[in-house]
Coordinates of C-alpha atoms in Angstrom, one line a residue:
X1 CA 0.0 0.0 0.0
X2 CA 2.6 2.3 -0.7
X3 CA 1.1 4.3 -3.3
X4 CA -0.3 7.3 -1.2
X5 CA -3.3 7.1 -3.7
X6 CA -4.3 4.0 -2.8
X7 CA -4.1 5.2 1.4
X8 CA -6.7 8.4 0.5
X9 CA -9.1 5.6 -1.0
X10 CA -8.9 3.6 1.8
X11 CA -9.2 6.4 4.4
X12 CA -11.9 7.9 2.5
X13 CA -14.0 4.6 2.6
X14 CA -14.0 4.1 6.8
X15 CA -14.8 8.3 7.2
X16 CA -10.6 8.4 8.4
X17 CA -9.3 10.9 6.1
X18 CA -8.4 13.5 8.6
X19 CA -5.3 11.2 9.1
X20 CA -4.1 12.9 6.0
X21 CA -4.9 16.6 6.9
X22 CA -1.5 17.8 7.1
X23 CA 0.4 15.9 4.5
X24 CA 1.4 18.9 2.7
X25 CA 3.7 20.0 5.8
X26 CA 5.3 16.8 6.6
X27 CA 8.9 15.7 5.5
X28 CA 9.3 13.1 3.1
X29 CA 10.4 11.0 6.5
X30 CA 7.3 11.7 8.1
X31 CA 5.3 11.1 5.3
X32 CA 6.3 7.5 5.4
X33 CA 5.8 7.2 9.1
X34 CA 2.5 8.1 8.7
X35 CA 1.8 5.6 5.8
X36 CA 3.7 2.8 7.9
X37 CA 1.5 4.1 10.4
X38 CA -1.7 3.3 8.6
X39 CA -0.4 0.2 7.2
X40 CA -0.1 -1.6 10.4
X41 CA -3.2 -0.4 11.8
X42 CA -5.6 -2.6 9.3
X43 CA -8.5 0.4 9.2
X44 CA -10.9 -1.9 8.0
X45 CA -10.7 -4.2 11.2
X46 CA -9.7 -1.3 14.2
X47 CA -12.9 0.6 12.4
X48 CA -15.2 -2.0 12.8
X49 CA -13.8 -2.8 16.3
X50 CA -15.1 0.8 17.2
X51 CA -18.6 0.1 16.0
X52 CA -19.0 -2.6 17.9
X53 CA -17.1 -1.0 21.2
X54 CA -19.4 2.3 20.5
X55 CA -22.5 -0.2 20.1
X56 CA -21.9 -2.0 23.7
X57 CA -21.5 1.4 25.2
X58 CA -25.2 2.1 24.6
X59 CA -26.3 -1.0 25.9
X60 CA -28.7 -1.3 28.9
X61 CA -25.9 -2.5 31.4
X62 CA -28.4 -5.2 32.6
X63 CA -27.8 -7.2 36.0
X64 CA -27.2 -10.8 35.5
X65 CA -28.6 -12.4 38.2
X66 CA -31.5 -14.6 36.4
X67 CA -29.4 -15.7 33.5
X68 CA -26.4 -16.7 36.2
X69 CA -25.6 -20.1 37.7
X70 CA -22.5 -21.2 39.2
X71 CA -19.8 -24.2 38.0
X72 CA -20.9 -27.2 38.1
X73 CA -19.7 -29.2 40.3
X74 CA -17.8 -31.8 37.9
X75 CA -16.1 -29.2 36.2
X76 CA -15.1 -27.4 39.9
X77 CA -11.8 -29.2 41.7
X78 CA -10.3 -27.9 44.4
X79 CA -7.2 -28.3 46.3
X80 CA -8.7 -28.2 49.8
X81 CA -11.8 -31.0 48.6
X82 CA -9.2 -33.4 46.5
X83 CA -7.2 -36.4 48.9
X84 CA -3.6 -36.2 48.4
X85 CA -3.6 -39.4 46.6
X86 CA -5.1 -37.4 43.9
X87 CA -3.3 -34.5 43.8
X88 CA -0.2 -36.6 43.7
X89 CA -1.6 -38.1 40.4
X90 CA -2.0 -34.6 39.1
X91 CA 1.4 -33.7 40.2
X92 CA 2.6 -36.5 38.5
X93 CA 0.9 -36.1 35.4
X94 CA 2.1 -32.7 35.2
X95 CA 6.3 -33.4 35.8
X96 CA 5.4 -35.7 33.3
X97 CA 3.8 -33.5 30.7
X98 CA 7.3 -31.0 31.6
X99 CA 9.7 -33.7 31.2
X100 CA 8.2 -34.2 27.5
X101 CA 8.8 -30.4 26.9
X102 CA 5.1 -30.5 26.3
X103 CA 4.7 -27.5 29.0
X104 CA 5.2 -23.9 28.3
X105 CA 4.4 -21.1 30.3
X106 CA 2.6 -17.2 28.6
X107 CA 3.7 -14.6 30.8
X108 CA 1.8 -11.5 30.5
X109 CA 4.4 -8.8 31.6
X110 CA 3.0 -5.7 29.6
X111 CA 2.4 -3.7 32.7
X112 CA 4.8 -0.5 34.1
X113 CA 5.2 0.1 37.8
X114 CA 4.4 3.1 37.6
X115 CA 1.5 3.0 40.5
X116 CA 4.4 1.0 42.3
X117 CA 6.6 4.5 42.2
X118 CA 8.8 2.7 38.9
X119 CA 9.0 3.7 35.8
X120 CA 10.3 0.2 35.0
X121 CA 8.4 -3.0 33.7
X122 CA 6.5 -4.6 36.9
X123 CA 8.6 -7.6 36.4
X124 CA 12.1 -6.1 37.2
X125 CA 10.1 -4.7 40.3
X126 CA 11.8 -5.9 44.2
X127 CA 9.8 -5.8 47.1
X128 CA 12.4 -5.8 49.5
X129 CA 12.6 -9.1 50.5
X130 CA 16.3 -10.4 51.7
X131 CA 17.4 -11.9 48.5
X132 CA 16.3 -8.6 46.0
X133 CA 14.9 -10.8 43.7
X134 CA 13.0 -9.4 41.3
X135 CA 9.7 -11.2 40.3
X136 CA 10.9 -12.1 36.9
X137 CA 14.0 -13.7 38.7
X138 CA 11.8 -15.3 41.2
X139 CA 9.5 -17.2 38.0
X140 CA 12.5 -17.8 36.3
X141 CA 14.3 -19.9 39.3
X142 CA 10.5 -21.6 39.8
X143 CA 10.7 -22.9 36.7
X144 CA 14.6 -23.9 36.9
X145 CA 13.6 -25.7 40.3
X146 CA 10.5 -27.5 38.3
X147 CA 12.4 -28.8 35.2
X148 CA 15.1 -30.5 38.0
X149 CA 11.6 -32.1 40.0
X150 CA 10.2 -33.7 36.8
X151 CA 13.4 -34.9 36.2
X152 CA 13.8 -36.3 39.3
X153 CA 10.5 -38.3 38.8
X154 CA 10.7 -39.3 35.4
X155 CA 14.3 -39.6 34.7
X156 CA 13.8 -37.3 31.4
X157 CA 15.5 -34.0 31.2
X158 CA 12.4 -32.0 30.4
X159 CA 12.4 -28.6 29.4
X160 CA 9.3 -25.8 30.3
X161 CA 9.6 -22.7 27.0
X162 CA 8.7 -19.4 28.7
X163 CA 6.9 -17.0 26.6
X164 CA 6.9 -13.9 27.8
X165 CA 4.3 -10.8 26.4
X166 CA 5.6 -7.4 27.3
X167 CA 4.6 -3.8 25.5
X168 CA 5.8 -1.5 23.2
X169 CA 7.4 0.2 26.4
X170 CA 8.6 -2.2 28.6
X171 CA 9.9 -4.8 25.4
X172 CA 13.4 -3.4 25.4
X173 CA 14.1 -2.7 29.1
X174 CA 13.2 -6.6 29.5
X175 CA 15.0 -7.7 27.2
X176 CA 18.1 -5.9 28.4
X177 CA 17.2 -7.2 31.9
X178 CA 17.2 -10.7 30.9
X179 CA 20.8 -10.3 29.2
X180 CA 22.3 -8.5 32.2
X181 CA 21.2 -11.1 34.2
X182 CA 22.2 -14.1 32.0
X183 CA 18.4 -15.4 31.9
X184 CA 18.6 -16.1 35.5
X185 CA 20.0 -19.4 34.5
X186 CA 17.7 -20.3 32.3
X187 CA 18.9 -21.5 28.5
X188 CA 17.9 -18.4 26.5
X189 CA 16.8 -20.4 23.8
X190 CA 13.5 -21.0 25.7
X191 CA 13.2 -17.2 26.6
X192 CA 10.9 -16.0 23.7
X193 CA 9.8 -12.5 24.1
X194 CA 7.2 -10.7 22.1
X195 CA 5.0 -7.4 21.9
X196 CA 1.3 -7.1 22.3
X197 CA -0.3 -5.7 20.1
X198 CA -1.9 -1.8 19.4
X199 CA -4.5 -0.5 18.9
X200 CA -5.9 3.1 17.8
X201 CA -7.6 5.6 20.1
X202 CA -10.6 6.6 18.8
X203 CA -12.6 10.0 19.3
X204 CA -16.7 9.6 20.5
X205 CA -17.8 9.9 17.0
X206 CA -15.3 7.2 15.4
X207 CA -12.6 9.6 14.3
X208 CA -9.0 8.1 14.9
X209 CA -6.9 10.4 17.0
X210 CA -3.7 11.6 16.1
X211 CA -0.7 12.0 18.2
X212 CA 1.6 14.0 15.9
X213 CA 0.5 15.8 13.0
X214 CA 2.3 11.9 11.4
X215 CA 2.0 9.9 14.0
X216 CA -1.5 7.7 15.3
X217 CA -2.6 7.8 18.5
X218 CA -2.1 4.2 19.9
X219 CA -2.7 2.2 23.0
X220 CA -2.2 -1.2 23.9
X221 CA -5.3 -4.0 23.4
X222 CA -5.0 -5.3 26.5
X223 CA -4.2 -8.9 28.0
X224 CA -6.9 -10.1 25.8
X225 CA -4.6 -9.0 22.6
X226 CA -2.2 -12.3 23.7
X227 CA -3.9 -14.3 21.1
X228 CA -3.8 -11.5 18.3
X229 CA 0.1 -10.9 18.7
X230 CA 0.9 -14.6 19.5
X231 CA -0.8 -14.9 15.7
X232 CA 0.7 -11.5 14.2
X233 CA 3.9 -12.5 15.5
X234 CA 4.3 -15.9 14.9
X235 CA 4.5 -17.4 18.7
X236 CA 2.3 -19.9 17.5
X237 CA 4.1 -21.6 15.3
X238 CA 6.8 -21.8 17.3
X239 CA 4.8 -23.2 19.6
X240 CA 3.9 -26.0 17.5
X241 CA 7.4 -26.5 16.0
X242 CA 8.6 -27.1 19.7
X243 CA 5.5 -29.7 20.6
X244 CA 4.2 -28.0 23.2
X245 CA 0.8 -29.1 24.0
X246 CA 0.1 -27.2 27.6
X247 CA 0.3 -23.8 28.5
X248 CA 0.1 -21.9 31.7
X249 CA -0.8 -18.4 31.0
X250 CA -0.5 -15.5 34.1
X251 CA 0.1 -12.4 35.0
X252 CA 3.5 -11.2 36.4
X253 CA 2.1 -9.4 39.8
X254 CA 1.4 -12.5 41.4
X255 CA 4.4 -12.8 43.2
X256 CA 3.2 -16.2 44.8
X257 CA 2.1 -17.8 41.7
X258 CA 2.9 -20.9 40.9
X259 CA 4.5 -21.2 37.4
X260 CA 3.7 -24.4 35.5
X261 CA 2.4 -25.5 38.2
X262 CA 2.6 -29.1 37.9
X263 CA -0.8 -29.9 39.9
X264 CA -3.1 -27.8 37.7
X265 CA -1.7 -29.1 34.6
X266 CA -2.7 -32.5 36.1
X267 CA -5.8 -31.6 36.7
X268 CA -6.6 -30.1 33.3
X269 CA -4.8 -32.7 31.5
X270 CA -6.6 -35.7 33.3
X271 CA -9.7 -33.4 32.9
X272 CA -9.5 -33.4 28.8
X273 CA -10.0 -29.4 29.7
X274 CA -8.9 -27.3 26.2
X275 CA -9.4 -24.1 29.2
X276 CA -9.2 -23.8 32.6
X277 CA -9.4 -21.1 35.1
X278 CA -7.2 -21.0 38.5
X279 CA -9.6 -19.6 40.7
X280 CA -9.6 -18.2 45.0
X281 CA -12.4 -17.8 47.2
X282 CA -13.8 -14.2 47.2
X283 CA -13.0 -13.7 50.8
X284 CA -16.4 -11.6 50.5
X285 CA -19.4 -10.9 48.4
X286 CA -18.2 -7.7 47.8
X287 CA -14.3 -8.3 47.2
X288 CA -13.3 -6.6 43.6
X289 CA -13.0 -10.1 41.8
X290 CA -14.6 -11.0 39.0
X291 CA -16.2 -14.6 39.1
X292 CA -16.1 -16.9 36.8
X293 CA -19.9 -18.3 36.2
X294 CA -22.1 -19.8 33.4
X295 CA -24.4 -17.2 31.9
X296 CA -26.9 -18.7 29.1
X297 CA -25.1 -22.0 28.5
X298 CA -21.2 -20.1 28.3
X299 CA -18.5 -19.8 30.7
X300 CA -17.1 -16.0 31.6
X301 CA -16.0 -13.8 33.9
X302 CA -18.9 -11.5 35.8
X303 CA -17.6 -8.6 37.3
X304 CA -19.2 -7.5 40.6
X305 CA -21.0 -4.6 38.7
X306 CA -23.0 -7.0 36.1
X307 CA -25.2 -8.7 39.7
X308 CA -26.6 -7.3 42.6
X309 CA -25.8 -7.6 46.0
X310 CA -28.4 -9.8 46.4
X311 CA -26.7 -12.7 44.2
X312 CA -23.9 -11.8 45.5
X313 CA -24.2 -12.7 48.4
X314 CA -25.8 -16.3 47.9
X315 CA -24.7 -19.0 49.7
X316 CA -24.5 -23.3 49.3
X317 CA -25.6 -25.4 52.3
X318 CA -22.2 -25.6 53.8
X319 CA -22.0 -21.8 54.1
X320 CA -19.9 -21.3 51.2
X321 CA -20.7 -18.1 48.8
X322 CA -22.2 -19.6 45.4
X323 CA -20.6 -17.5 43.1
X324 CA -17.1 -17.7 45.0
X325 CA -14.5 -18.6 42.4
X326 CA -12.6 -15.3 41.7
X327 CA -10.8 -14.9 38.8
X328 CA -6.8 -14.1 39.3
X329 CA -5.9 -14.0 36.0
X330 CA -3.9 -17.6 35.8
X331 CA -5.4 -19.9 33.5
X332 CA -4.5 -23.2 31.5
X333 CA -4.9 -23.3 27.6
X334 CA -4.5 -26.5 25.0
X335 CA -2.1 -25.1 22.0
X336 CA -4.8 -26.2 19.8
X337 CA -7.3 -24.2 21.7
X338 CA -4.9 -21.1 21.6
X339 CA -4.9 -21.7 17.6
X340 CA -9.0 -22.0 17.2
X341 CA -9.1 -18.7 18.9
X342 CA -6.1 -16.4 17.0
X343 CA -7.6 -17.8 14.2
X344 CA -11.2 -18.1 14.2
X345 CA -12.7 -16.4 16.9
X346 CA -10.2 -13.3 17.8
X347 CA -12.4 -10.7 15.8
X348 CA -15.3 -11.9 17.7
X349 CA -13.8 -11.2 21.2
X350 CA -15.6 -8.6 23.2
X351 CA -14.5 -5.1 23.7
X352 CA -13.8 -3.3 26.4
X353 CA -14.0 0.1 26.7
X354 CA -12.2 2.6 28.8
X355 CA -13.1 6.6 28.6
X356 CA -10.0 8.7 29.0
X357 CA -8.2 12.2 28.6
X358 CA -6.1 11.4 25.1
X359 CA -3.8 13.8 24.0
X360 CA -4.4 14.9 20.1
X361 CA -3.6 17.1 17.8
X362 CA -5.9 20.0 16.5
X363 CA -7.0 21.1 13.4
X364 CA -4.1 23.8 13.3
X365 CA -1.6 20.6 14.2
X366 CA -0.7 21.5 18.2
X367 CA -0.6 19.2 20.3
X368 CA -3.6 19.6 23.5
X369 CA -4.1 18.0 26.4
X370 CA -7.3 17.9 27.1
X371 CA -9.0 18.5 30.8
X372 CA -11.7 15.6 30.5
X373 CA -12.4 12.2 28.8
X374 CA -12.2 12.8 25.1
X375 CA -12.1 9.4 23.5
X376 CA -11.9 6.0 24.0
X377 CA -9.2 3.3 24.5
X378 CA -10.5 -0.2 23.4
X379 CA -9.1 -3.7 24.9
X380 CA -9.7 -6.8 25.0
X381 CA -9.1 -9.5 28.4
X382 CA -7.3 -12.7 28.4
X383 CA -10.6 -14.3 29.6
X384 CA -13.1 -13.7 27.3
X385 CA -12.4 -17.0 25.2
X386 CA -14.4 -18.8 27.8
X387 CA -16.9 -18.6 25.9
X388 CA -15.4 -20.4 22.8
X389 CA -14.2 -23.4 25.2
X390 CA -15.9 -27.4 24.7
X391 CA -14.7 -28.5 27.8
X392 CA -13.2 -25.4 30.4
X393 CA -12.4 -26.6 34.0
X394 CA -12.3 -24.5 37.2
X395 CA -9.7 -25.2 40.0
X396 CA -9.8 -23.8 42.9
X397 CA -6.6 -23.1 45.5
X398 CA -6.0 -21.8 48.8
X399 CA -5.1 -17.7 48.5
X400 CA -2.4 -17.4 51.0
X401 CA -0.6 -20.7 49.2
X402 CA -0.8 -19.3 45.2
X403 CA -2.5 -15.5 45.3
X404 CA -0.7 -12.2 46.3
X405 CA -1.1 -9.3 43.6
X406 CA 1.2 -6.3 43.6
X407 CA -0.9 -3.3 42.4
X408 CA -0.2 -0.8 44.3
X409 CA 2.2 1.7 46.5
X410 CA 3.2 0.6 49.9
X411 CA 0.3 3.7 51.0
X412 CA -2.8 1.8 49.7
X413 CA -2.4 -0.7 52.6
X414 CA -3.5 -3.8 50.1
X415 CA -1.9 -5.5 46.7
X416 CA 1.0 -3.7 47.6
X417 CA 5.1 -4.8 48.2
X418 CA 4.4 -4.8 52.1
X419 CA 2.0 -7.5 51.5
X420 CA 3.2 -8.7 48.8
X421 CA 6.5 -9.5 51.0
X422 CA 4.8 -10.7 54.6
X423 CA 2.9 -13.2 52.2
X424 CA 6.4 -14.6 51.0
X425 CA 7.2 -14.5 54.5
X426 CA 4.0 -16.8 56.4
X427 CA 3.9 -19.3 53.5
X428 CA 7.8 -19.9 53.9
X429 CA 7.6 -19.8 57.5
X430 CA 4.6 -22.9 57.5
X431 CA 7.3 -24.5 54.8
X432 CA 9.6 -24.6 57.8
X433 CA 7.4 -25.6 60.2
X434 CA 5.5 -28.4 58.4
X435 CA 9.3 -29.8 57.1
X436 CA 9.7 -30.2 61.1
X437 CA 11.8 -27.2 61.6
X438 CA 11.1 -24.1 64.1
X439 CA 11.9 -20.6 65.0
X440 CA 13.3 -19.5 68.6
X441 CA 10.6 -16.2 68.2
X442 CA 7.2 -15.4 68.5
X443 CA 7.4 -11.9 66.5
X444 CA 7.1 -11.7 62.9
X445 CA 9.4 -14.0 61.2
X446 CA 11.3 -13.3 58.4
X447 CA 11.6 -15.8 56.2
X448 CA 12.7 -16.4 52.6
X449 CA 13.6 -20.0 51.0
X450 CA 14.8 -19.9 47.3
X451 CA 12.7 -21.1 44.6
X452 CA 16.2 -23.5 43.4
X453 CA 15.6 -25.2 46.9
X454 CA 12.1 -26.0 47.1
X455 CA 9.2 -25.0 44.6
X456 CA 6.6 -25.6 47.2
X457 CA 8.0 -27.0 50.4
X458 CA 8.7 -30.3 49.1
X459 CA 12.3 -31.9 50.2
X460 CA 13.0 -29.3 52.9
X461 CA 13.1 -31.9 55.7
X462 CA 16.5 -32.8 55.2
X463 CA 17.6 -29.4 55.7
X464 CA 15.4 -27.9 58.3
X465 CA 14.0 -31.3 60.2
X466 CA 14.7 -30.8 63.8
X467 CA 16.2 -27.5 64.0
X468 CA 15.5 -24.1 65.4
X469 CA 16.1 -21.3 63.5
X470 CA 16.4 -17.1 64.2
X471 CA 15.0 -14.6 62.2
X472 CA 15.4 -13.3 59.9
X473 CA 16.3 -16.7 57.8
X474 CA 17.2 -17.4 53.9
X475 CA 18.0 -20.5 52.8
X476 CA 19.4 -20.2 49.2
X477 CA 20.7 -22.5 46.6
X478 CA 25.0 -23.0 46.1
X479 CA 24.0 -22.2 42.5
X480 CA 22.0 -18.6 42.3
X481 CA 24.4 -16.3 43.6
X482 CA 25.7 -15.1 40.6
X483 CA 22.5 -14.0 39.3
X484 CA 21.1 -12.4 42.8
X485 CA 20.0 -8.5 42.0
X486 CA 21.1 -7.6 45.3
X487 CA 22.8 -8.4 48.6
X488 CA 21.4 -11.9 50.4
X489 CA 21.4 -11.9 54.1

């Protein structure tokens, strides 16, 4: 499309030819910038992604509650229901899916810290805990530590491919990260990084906004754009060209999250699921987690907004809430499910749709900043292919064992490093006690073990069993020091 003739046809056509209103004052440069610009956007598909964003915004936002039911109970395992002999068959089945190099893990790491006081990617963020890892360092030695257990059980030297989704901004600080820190051991071979994808903001009547007088106004599409750019960017087929069957899919805040996590791959795997959703207990009816539900015969999230308090608050015989199972954002996907949705059902995903104050150019080519909302941002969320699932699975696990989001500053009291770190601290600390080891204190106990020498507090009792320990205590591998951000203790 690089004759310019062609572009004013095309603009024309979708009401988008102000894009071209100051082509007469731009540099040859610029000139192709904007056309490169254009080229990438695909105007025909961002456009009729508006209509339908602009179409949901005026509809009646209905509550759900008489089209809702909860999971059924065949399709809803849970950690604290299931006898250990089971969940060591799951756990099992799982090493075994790694040591095929069946297993690979989608990290969603698009997100800044910039409510965290950073202006780096959330990943590279410490919380202060004695080691300075960072969370990508701490995934990273997780899965190190889980390639070593499957190999232990199976006797096959496995390996787990980590796919890692960042944005435009945080692509090349990552990247450089990752290289400084010699991939935290990891082969860098199985390190794939990629960009998410963009897409236009849009004014309230349907007019793309422009940046620079030669530049469009982008945003990125949200987690929900993973299947687009795993598509546009050909993570797919390498995917399939490395025979990889499973894959965990999470967010990076989660700085208890258990990557690959052997058990839920089990459990999906065992389950014939094609989609699964890890899920907690909303500690309340009113806790800002969306749940996952069936509505009309499909799977999805519900956000607390689309029922009424009512419903929310329902509860089963045992006393448990009946729409408890809140979605964290950590979910299991077949490849061949991932390819069904980049390539048959992505355009149908719904939109969301976020009001903001865009910056755009005028009609005399300054740049404003406007004082209220003036446009829309459009995005789409990893969970929304529910829906387009035969046979999705729920499982549900214990919050202070998998779930601690980092959200905010250390102020806000909740998601926050402060919490984020104390949550490191208790689980590590029952670790140590339920390996048969103690502390000589009653106050807060500080306590870090390494992902490289336990993944989840299996074969510490041969190095804590019978002894008492001070605080603050780190037990760390022989092999990570080189890699450590920071000082250990």
């Amino acid at each position: 499309m690089s004759d310019i003739s062609e572009i004013k046809s095309l603009l024309l056509k979708h009401d988008q030819a102000h894009i071209l209103r100051f082509w007469d004052r731009l540099s040859d440069n610029e000139r192709e910038e904007l056309c490169q610009d254009v080229r990438e956007t695909n105007i025909p598909e961002v456009c009729s992604y508006f209509k339908r964003a602009s179409d949901s915004m005026t509809d009646s936002q209905e509550k759900l509650d008489d089209r809702l039911k909860p999971i059924p109970s065949h399709l809803y395992g849970a950690v604290s229901r299931t006898p250990a002999e089971l969940l060591a068959t799951y756990e099992h089945e799982g090493l075994l899916q790694i040591s095929e190099g069946r297993v690979g893990v989608l990290l969603m790491a698009g997100g800044q810290g910039t409510r965290l006081g950073s202006s780096n990617p959330k990943g590279m963020y410490d919380v202060g805990l004695p080691s300075h890892k960072s969370l990508y360092q701490i995934q990273a030695e997780r899965i190190r530590r889980l390639t070593r257990l499957a190999k232990e059980k199976t006797g096959k030297e496995g390996r787990i491919t980590w796919i890692i989704m960042t944005s435009e901004h945080t692509m090349e600080p990552t990247l450089n990260f990752f290289q400084k820190h010699k991939y935290f051991g990891l082969d860098k071979n199985d390190v794939i990084l990629f960009e998410q994808g963009l897409l236009p903001c849009f004014t309230f009547d349907g007019k793309i906004i422009l940046d620079k007088q030669h530049k469009i106004s982008r945003a990125p599409d949200g987690n929900g754009g993973l299947y687009r750019a795993l598509r546009d960017r050909k993570i797919l087929d390498e995917i399939e060209n490395r025979g990889i069957q499973y894959l965990h899919a999470h967010s990076v805040d989660n700085i208890l999250v258990k990557v690959a996590d052997p058990v839920f791959i089990g459990y999906c795997v065992k389950k014939g699921a094609d989609c699964a959703a890890k899920v907690v207990q909303k500690s309340s009816p009113t806790e800002a987690l969306g749940v996952v539900c069936n509505v009309d015969g499909k799977y999805q999230v519900v956000e607390y907004s689309e029922i009424t308090l009512k419903t929310a608050e329902m509860r089963n015989n045992d006393g448990s809430l009946t729409f408890r199972a809140g979605n964290i954002c950590n979910h299991f996907f077949t490849a061949d499910f991932l390819k069904k949705i980049a390539n048959k059902h992505e355009r149908e995903l719904k939109l969301h749709v976020a009001k903001k104050k865009i910056p755009y150019v005028d009609c005399d080519g300054n740049l404003c900043i406007p004082e209220k909302p003036n446009g829309i941002k459009m995005e789409k969320f990893v969970f929304d292919v529910f829906p387009f699932s035969s046979n999705l699975v729920v499982w549900e696990v214990n919050r202070e064992d998998e779930f601690s989001a980092l959200k905010n500053a250390d102020s806000a009291g909740k998601d926050c490093p402060s919490t984020a770190r104390n949550d490191i601290y208790s689980l590590h600390e029952r670790f140590i006690r339920e390996a048969g080891g103690d502390f000589s204190c009653n106050e807060t106990i500080v306590c870090e073990i390494s992902p490289l020498v336990s993944y989840a507090g299996e074969g510490l009792e041969k190095v804590v069993g019978g002894q008492v320990f001070k605080s603050p205590l780190h037990l760390k591998s022989d092999d990570e020091n080189c890699f450590t951000n920071g000082n250990s203790h």
